[in-house]
Structure formats: structure tokens, C-alpha cells
Coordinates of C-alpha atoms and ligand atoms in Angstrom, one line a residue:
X1 CA -2.6 -20.8 -61.9
X2 CA -5.5 -19.6 -59.2
X3 CA -4.8 -19.3 -55.7
X4 CA -7.0 -18.7 -52.7
X5 CA -5.0 -16.3 -50.3
X6 CA -5.6 -15.7 -46.8
X7 CA -4.1 -13.0 -44.5
X8 CA -4.6 -12.5 -40.5
X9 CA -1.4 -10.7 -39.7
X10 CA -3.0 -7.6 -38.1
X11 CA -6.2 -6.2 -38.0
X12 CA -7.8 -6.6 -41.3
X13 CA -9.4 -10.2 -42.1
X14 CA -8.5 -10.6 -45.8
X15 CA -9.1 -13.3 -48.5
X16 CA -8.3 -13.1 -52.2
X17 CA -8.5 -15.3 -55.3
X18 CA -5.7 -14.6 -57.6
X19 CA -4.9 -15.5 -60.8
X20 CA -1.1 -15.6 -62.1
X21 CA -1.3 -12.1 -60.3
X22 CA -4.4 -11.0 -62.1
X23 CA -6.9 -10.3 -58.8
X24 CA -10.4 -12.4 -59.5
X25 CA -11.6 -11.2 -56.1
X26 CA -10.0 -9.3 -53.0
X27 CA -12.1 -9.3 -49.8
X28 CA -10.8 -7.5 -46.6
X29 CA -13.0 -7.1 -43.3
X30 CA -11.4 -4.2 -41.5
X31 CA -11.4 -4.0 -37.7
X32 CA -10.4 -0.6 -37.3
X33 CA -13.8 0.4 -35.6
X34 CA -13.1 -2.0 -32.7
X35 CA -9.7 -0.2 -31.6
X36 CA -10.8 3.5 -31.7
X37 CA -11.4 3.5 -28.0
X38 CA -8.1 1.8 -27.4
X39 CA -5.8 3.8 -29.8
X40 CA -4.3 0.8 -31.4
X41 CA -4.9 -2.8 -31.9
X42 CA -5.3 -5.2 -29.3
X43 CA -3.8 -8.6 -30.1
X44 CA -6.5 -10.9 -28.5
X45 CA -9.5 -8.9 -29.8
X46 CA -8.0 -8.9 -33.2
X47 CA -7.8 -13.0 -32.9
X48 CA -11.2 -13.1 -31.8
X49 CA -12.5 -10.9 -34.4
X50 CA -10.3 -13.0 -37.1
X51 CA -12.4 -16.3 -35.8
X52 CA -15.6 -14.7 -36.0
X53 CA -15.2 -13.2 -39.5
X54 CA -12.8 -15.7 -41.5
X55 CA -15.3 -18.1 -42.7
X56 CA -17.5 -15.3 -44.2
X57 CA -14.6 -13.6 -45.6
X58 CA -13.3 -16.9 -47.5
X59 CA -16.4 -17.6 -48.6
X60 CA -17.2 -14.4 -50.2
X61 CA -13.7 -14.6 -52.0
X62 CA -14.4 -18.0 -53.3
X63 CA -17.9 -17.9 -53.9
X64 CA -17.4 -16.1 -57.5
X65 CA -15.2 -19.1 -58.9
X66 CA -15.9 -22.3 -56.5
X67 CA -13.5 -24.5 -55.0
X68 CA -13.0 -27.2 -57.9
X69 CA -11.0 -24.4 -60.0
X70 CA -8.8 -23.4 -56.9
X71 CA -5.1 -24.7 -57.5
X72 CA -3.1 -24.0 -54.4
X73 CA -4.2 -22.2 -51.0
X74 CA -1.5 -19.2 -49.9
X75 CA -1.3 -18.1 -46.3
X76 CA 0.5 -15.5 -44.4
X77 CA 3.0 -17.1 -42.2
X78 CA 4.4 -14.2 -40.5
X79 CA 5.4 -11.6 -39.7
X80 CA 2.7 -10.1 -37.4
X81 CA 1.0 -10.5 -34.5
X82 CA 1.0 -14.2 -33.4
X83 CA -2.8 -14.9 -32.1
X84 CA -3.8 -13.1 -35.1
X85 CA -1.6 -15.1 -37.7
X86 CA -2.6 -18.5 -36.2
X87 CA -6.2 -18.0 -37.2
X88 CA -5.0 -17.8 -40.6
X89 CA -2.8 -20.3 -40.7
X90 CA -5.2 -22.9 -38.9
X91 CA -8.1 -21.9 -41.3
X92 CA -5.7 -22.4 -44.6
X93 CA -4.6 -25.8 -43.1
X94 CA -8.0 -27.1 -42.3
X95 CA -9.1 -25.8 -45.8
X96 CA -6.1 -27.4 -47.6
X97 CA -7.3 -30.9 -46.1
X98 CA -10.7 -30.4 -46.6
X99 CA -10.8 -29.6 -50.4
X100 CA -7.6 -31.5 -51.2
X101 CA -5.1 -28.4 -52.0
X102 CA -1.5 -27.8 -51.7
X103 CA -0.6 -24.9 -49.3
X104 CA 2.1 -22.7 -49.5
X105 CA 3.4 -20.3 -46.9
X106 CA 4.0 -16.4 -47.4
X107 CA 6.0 -14.0 -45.8
X108 CA 3.6 -10.8 -45.5
X109 CA 6.4 -8.4 -46.4
X110 CA 7.1 -9.8 -49.4
X111 CA 3.4 -9.5 -50.1
X112 CA 3.9 -5.7 -49.8
X113 CA 7.0 -4.9 -51.6
X114 CA 5.7 -6.9 -54.8
X115 CA 2.1 -5.3 -54.6
X116 CA 2.9 -3.1 -57.4
X117 CA 3.1 -5.9 -59.9
X118 CA -0.7 -6.9 -59.2
X119 CA -3.4 -6.3 -61.9
X120 CA -6.9 -6.3 -62.4
X121 CA -8.6 -9.3 -63.8
X122 CA -7.9 -8.1 -67.4
X123 CA -4.2 -7.9 -66.6
X124 CA -4.4 -4.0 -66.4
X125 CA -2.3 -2.0 -65.7
X126 CA 0.3 -4.0 -68.0
X127 CA 3.4 -1.7 -66.6
X128 CA 6.9 -2.2 -68.2
X129 CA 8.7 -3.0 -65.0
X130 CA 12.4 -3.2 -64.9
X131 CA 14.9 -4.9 -62.1
X132 CA 16.6 -4.1 -59.8
X133 CA 13.9 -2.3 -58.0
X134 CA 14.1 -0.4 -54.8
X135 CA 11.0 -0.5 -52.7
X136 CA 9.9 1.9 -50.0
X137 CA 7.3 0.1 -47.6
X138 CA 5.8 2.0 -45.0
X139 CA 3.0 0.8 -42.7
X140 CA 1.5 0.7 -39.0
X141 CA 3.8 -2.3 -38.5
X142 CA 7.3 -1.7 -40.6
X143 CA 9.3 0.8 -42.6
X144 CA 11.8 -0.6 -45.0
X145 CA 14.0 0.1 -47.7
X146 CA 14.2 -3.6 -50.0
X147 CA 16.4 -4.0 -52.9
X148 CA 14.8 -6.5 -55.5
X149 CA 17.0 -7.9 -57.7
X150 CA 14.5 -9.9 -58.9
X151 CA 11.2 -12.1 -57.6
X152 CA 12.6 -14.1 -54.7
X153 CA 15.8 -12.6 -54.4
X154 CA 15.6 -9.1 -51.5
X155 CA 17.9 -7.5 -49.6
X156 CA 16.8 -5.0 -46.8
X157 CA 19.1 -2.2 -47.5
X158 CA 17.5 -0.1 -44.5
X159 CA 14.6 -0.1 -41.9
X160 CA 13.4 1.6 -38.6
X161 CA 15.3 0.5 -35.6
X162 CA 12.1 1.4 -33.6
X163 CA 8.4 2.4 -34.5
X164 CA 7.2 2.1 -37.9
X165 CA 6.5 5.4 -39.9
X166 CA 2.5 4.9 -39.5
X167 CA 3.0 4.0 -35.9
X168 CA 4.8 7.2 -35.3
X169 CA 1.8 9.0 -36.9
X170 CA -0.5 6.9 -35.0
X171 CA 1.1 8.0 -31.9
X172 CA 1.4 11.6 -32.6
X173 CA -2.4 11.5 -33.4
X174 CA -2.9 10.1 -30.2
X175 CA -0.6 12.8 -28.3
X176 CA -3.0 15.5 -30.0
X177 CA -5.9 13.9 -28.7
X178 CA -7.2 12.6 -32.1
X179 CA -8.3 9.3 -33.1
X180 CA -7.2 5.8 -34.8
X181 CA -5.7 5.3 -37.2
X182 CA -3.9 8.7 -36.7
X183 CA -2.3 8.7 -40.4
X184 CA -5.4 10.0 -42.2
X185 CA -6.6 12.2 -39.8
X186 CA -3.1 13.9 -39.5
X187 CA -2.9 13.9 -43.2
X188 CA -6.2 15.9 -43.6
X189 CA -5.1 18.3 -40.7
X190 CA -1.8 18.7 -42.2
X191 CA -3.1 20.0 -45.4
X192 CA -4.2 23.6 -44.0
X193 CA -1.2 23.5 -41.5
X194 CA 2.3 25.3 -41.9
X195 CA 5.1 22.7 -41.6
X196 CA 7.5 24.9 -40.5
X197 CA 5.4 25.9 -37.1
X198 CA 7.7 23.6 -34.8
X199 CA 11.2 22.5 -35.6
X200 CA 11.6 18.9 -35.3
X201 CA 15.1 17.0 -36.2
X202 CA 15.1 14.5 -39.2
X203 CA 16.0 11.3 -37.4
X204 CA 19.1 9.5 -38.3
X205 CA 20.2 12.4 -40.7
X206 CA 23.8 12.1 -40.1
X207 CA 23.8 8.4 -39.8
X208 CA 25.9 6.8 -42.4
X209 CA 23.5 3.9 -43.3
X210 CA 20.2 3.9 -44.5
X211 CA 18.0 3.0 -41.5
X212 CA 15.5 5.3 -40.0
X213 CA 14.2 5.8 -36.3
X214 CA 11.1 7.4 -35.3
X215 CA 10.8 6.8 -31.5
X216 CA 13.2 10.0 -30.9
X217 CA 10.7 12.2 -32.9
X218 CA 8.0 11.1 -31.2
X219 CA 9.4 12.0 -27.6
X220 CA 10.6 15.4 -29.4
X221 CA 7.1 16.3 -30.3
X222 CA 6.0 14.9 -27.1
X223 CA 7.9 17.5 -24.9
X224 CA 7.0 20.2 -27.2
X225 CA 3.4 19.9 -26.6
X226 CA 3.3 18.5 -23.1
X227 CA 2.7 21.6 -21.1
X228 CA 0.4 23.2 -23.4
X229 CA -3.1 23.5 -22.7
X230 CA -5.7 21.4 -24.7
X231 CA -7.2 25.0 -26.3
X232 CA -3.5 25.6 -27.4
X233 CA -3.2 22.2 -28.7
X234 CA -6.2 22.4 -30.7
X235 CA -5.9 26.0 -32.0
X236 CA -2.6 24.7 -33.4
X237 CA -3.7 21.2 -34.5
X238 CA -3.2 21.9 -38.3
X239 CA 0.2 23.4 -37.8
X240 CA 1.2 20.3 -35.6
X241 CA 0.2 18.0 -37.8
X242 CA 1.9 19.4 -40.8
X243 CA 5.2 20.1 -38.8
X244 CA 5.1 16.2 -37.3
X245 CA 3.9 14.6 -40.7
X246 CA 6.9 16.4 -42.6
X247 CA 9.4 15.5 -40.0
X248 CA 8.4 11.6 -40.6
X249 CA 8.0 12.0 -44.4
X250 CA 11.4 14.1 -44.9
X251 CA 13.1 11.3 -43.2
X252 CA 11.6 8.3 -45.2
X253 CA 12.5 10.4 -48.4
X254 CA 16.0 11.3 -47.3
X255 CA 17.0 7.7 -46.6
X256 CA 15.2 6.7 -49.7
X257 CA 17.0 9.1 -52.3
X258 CA 20.1 8.0 -50.2
X259 CA 19.5 4.1 -51.3
X260 CA 18.7 5.1 -54.7
X261 CA 22.0 7.1 -55.3
X262 CA 23.8 3.9 -53.5
X263 CA 22.1 0.9 -55.5
X264 CA 21.1 2.7 -58.5
X265 CA 18.0 0.9 -59.3
X266 CA 15.9 0.8 -62.7
X267 CA 12.6 1.2 -60.9
X268 CA 10.9 2.4 -57.7
X269 CA 7.8 1.1 -55.7
X270 CA 6.1 2.6 -52.8
X271 CA 3.6 0.5 -50.9
X272 CA 2.3 0.0 -47.4
X273 CA -0.6 1.5 -46.0
X274 CA 1.1 5.1 -45.3
X275 CA 1.0 5.3 -49.4
X276 CA -2.5 6.4 -48.9
X277 CA -1.2 9.7 -48.2
X278 CA -1.2 11.9 -51.1
X279 CA 1.7 14.2 -50.0
X280 CA 4.0 11.3 -49.2
X281 CA 3.1 10.2 -52.8
X282 CA 3.9 13.3 -54.6
X283 CA 7.1 13.7 -52.6
X284 CA 8.2 10.0 -54.0
X285 CA 7.1 11.0 -57.7
X286 CA 9.3 14.2 -57.3
X287 CA 11.9 12.1 -56.2
X288 CA 11.5 9.8 -59.2
X289 CA 11.7 12.7 -61.8
X290 CA 14.5 14.0 -60.0
X291 CA 16.5 10.7 -60.1
X292 CA 14.7 10.2 -63.8
X293 CA 13.3 6.5 -62.7
X294 CA 10.0 5.3 -63.2
X295 CA 7.8 5.0 -59.9
X296 CA 4.9 2.4 -59.4
X297 CA 2.3 1.9 -56.4
X298 CA -0.2 -0.4 -56.0
X299 CA -2.8 0.3 -58.7
X300 CA -5.8 0.8 -56.2
X301 CA -5.7 2.2 -52.6
X302 CA -7.2 -1.1 -51.3
X303 CA -4.0 -2.4 -52.1
X304 CA -1.6 -0.4 -50.2
X305 CA -2.6 -1.7 -46.7
X306 CA -2.8 -5.2 -45.7
X307 CA -4.7 -7.3 -48.4
X308 CA -4.7 -11.0 -49.3
X309 CA -4.3 -10.3 -53.2
X310 CA -0.5 -9.5 -52.7
X311 CA 0.0 -12.8 -50.7
X312 CA -1.7 -14.6 -53.6
X313 CA 0.7 -13.0 -56.0
X314 CA 3.5 -14.4 -53.9
X315 CA 2.1 -17.7 -53.4
X316 CA 1.8 -17.7 -57.3
X317 CA 5.7 -17.3 -57.7
X318 CA 6.1 -19.7 -54.8
X319 CA 4.0 -22.2 -56.0
X320 CA 5.7 -21.8 -59.7
X321 CA 9.0 -23.0 -57.9
X322 CA 7.4 -25.9 -55.9
X323 CA 7.5 -24.2 -52.7
X324 CA 4.7 -26.2 -51.2
X325 CA 4.4 -27.1 -47.2
X326 CA 5.4 -31.0 -47.0
X327 CA 4.1 -31.5 -43.9
X328 CA 0.6 -29.3 -42.8
X329 CA 1.0 -30.6 -39.0
X330 CA 4.4 -29.1 -39.2
X331 CA 3.2 -25.8 -40.2
X332 CA 3.0 -22.7 -37.4
X333 CA 3.2 -19.0 -37.5
X334 CA 6.3 -17.3 -37.6
X335 CA 5.3 -13.7 -36.0
X336 CA 9.1 -12.5 -36.3
X337 CA 9.7 -14.1 -39.7
X338 CA 12.3 -12.2 -41.8
X339 CA 12.3 -11.3 -45.3
Ligands
LIG1 O1 -0.4 -1.5 -44.1 P1 -1.5 -1.1 -43.1 O2 -3.0 -0.9 -43.6 O3 -1.1 -2.2 -41.9 C1 -0.2 -2.9 -41.3 O4 0.2 -1.9 -40.3 O5 0.2 -3.6 -41.7 O6 -0.9 0.4 -42.5 C2 -1.7 0.9 -41.5 C3 -0.7 2.3 -41.0 C4 -1.4 3.1 -39.6 O7 -0.5 3.3 -38.9 C5 -2.2 4.1 -40.5 O8 -2.0 5.3 -39.8 C6 -1.3 4.5 -42.0 O9 -1.0 3.3 -42.4 N1 -2.1 5.1 -42.7 C7 -1.7 6.4 -43.2 C8 -2.8 6.8 -44.1 N2 -3.8 5.6 -44.1 C9 -3.3 4.9 -43.5 N3 -0.9 7.2 -43.0 C10 -0.5 8.5 -43.5 N4 -1.7 8.6 -44.3 C11 -2.7 8.1 -44.6 N5 -3.6 8.5 -45.5
LIG2 ZN1 1.1 -5.2 -43.5

């Protein structure tokens, strides 16, 4: 089944064509340059940028295969930024009517948690993945540990109670006077720094549940450097980056480890934009080895962050079960959609 998928949940305008989970095309138009001066995504700027780009992005995705071959359109309904989501949902409805295609509405988080199941157009890599799976998904908007009993059956077993992991890295970067998005900048600096430089608490380590919290960590970091001169911050920028990054990752690993012991999965997944980070990936691989479990990440870097291929994969599973939108007029975005 060939799906055209669209995702405009945040700051990337994305469209992809996916055939039974195999990626034919995957177009991502990043808006990141627009937000450098703001230090974060501005929802109304995102809306305008999506409107400017969506037609070209869809065209680039469909060109190779042509409209005739598309069986179904899949679109991200939520969660995400409301003005941004609206652009994708409206475009998907318009295209479904214009080309006479069925439409399926998809949860963005479901896309992230299943993204390691995506393959290239030849079906590679062909991993033997056993259920149940435990996923750690960390991005600028969400941080969750999800148990996947089977496709379509999910349970969020832990999540952040405030900031997302990537958001915490972005905010720490801003506090140190560095750029946006902060995650990759902090990663680069952290490589040359000493993580023991400042001692930050591992948030929620004592809590019995699997939830996480990063806003206290951000505050602790703020108070540590608040009275420092700019020169002192710059002199110690590598050590500060290493210390903050370690505190975020220690918390993620600690809770994921706890979740593994509690839920005894057969496979592990790591997904979301923060999985671009090699240190985090290595820590997760180490944990998987210790627990004698296979761990899978999306097979290429561009599938860690937001993309429409992952929406095309979920749309395929949903369409197989006949999960189509019956009345297009009634379909609306759902910015707070739950998994
Ligand atoms: O999934 P994503 O592209 O977009 C959403 O937020 O949905 O994730 C973006 C987040 C940002 O917070 C960014 O700083 C973080 O992922 N990120 C990284 C790295 N690359 C992106 N964090 C740590 N290390 C990286 N290399
Ligand atoms: Zn996302």
C-alpha cells in the first residue's frame, strides 16, 4: 500500500511516500534557521513557513511516483503546535478531495515510537524485532517511555512532568549564550568537557515511578551560573555543557533502566531528535548490553527527528485496519492528542 504522508506538527515541513513501511521519498524542509534569533520555535512564524513550503514539499515527495499510485493520504493530527498542525491537516483534506484518496489521521508520537521499523526502498535493514518493545523517545517537545505490546497497543509508562529532554538542552544552551537548537551545540562542547565540573541533581531519582522532570535541573543550572561573568562562562563552556548534558542523560538512562527491569521487554528502541546525540546512543547501547537486549534506532539520522516517513508507516498499519476518516469536514487538528 502506498501512502503519501504529511507532518507539520512543529518546525519542519515534511512529506513522504512510503510503501508498506519502505521509504520511497522523504522530504524535510527545516525551518530551524528562522528561529535562531528567537532561541525557539515561534508558532505563528511556523504556520506561515509551512504555508509557504507545503505545496513544494508535497510535490517533491510525490513527483517520483505520481498521484495515480498513491493509495492513501496520512496526516499528523496531533500532538503539536496548533497553528502548524492546521496547515498539514487542511492540505491533506484538500488533496484527498482533489485526488479522490482516502485519508487517515495519525498521532505524531506513534510515528516517533515506531520509527525504527522503517526501512529503505529495498526493505533494509531487515531486523528481527520481538515484542514487547520498550521505547525511549526524546525530542524538543516530548520525553516518554512507552511499552509497545504490539502495533497499535501502547502504554506510556513514564514521561516528563515538565520540560522535554531536548527542550532542557536548548534552554541550557540559551543560558550559556549559545545558539539554537542547543542539543547539537551542547553535544559538541561536552565532548571536550568534564562532566564532574558541576554537580547537578539527577531529577526524580528518588521517585518510585518512571516519570522525569527537567525544569528543576534547568533552575539548578541557572543558579549555578547566574552570578558568573560572561568570561567565566565562556572559559568553562565545555565543562558546563558536559555537566548539564550528563545530568539530562543520567536521568533518562536511570528511568529507562528501571522501566526495563519492571516491564521486561524483548527489544529496546531509542527515538526522537535527541537520539542524534552519540553519547546518549552509546549509553543506551551500553545499557542494552548489560540487560542482554537488542536495541534499535531509526536506520538513518534524518528519521530521529520530525519526518513524514514515520507518519506514512503508522498510516499503513492504520489503513490495513480500515482506520479512515469518514467525514473530512469533521476532521480537525488535535494539539494535545494523547497516545
Ligand atoms: O524530534 P525533533 O527534531 O523535533 C521535535 O522537537 O519534535 O527534536 C529536536 C530536539 C531539539 O531539542 C534539539 O536540541 C535536539 O532534538 N537535538 C539534539 C541533538 N540534535 C537534535 N540533542 C542532543 N544532541 C544532538 N545531537
Ligand atoms: Zn516530534
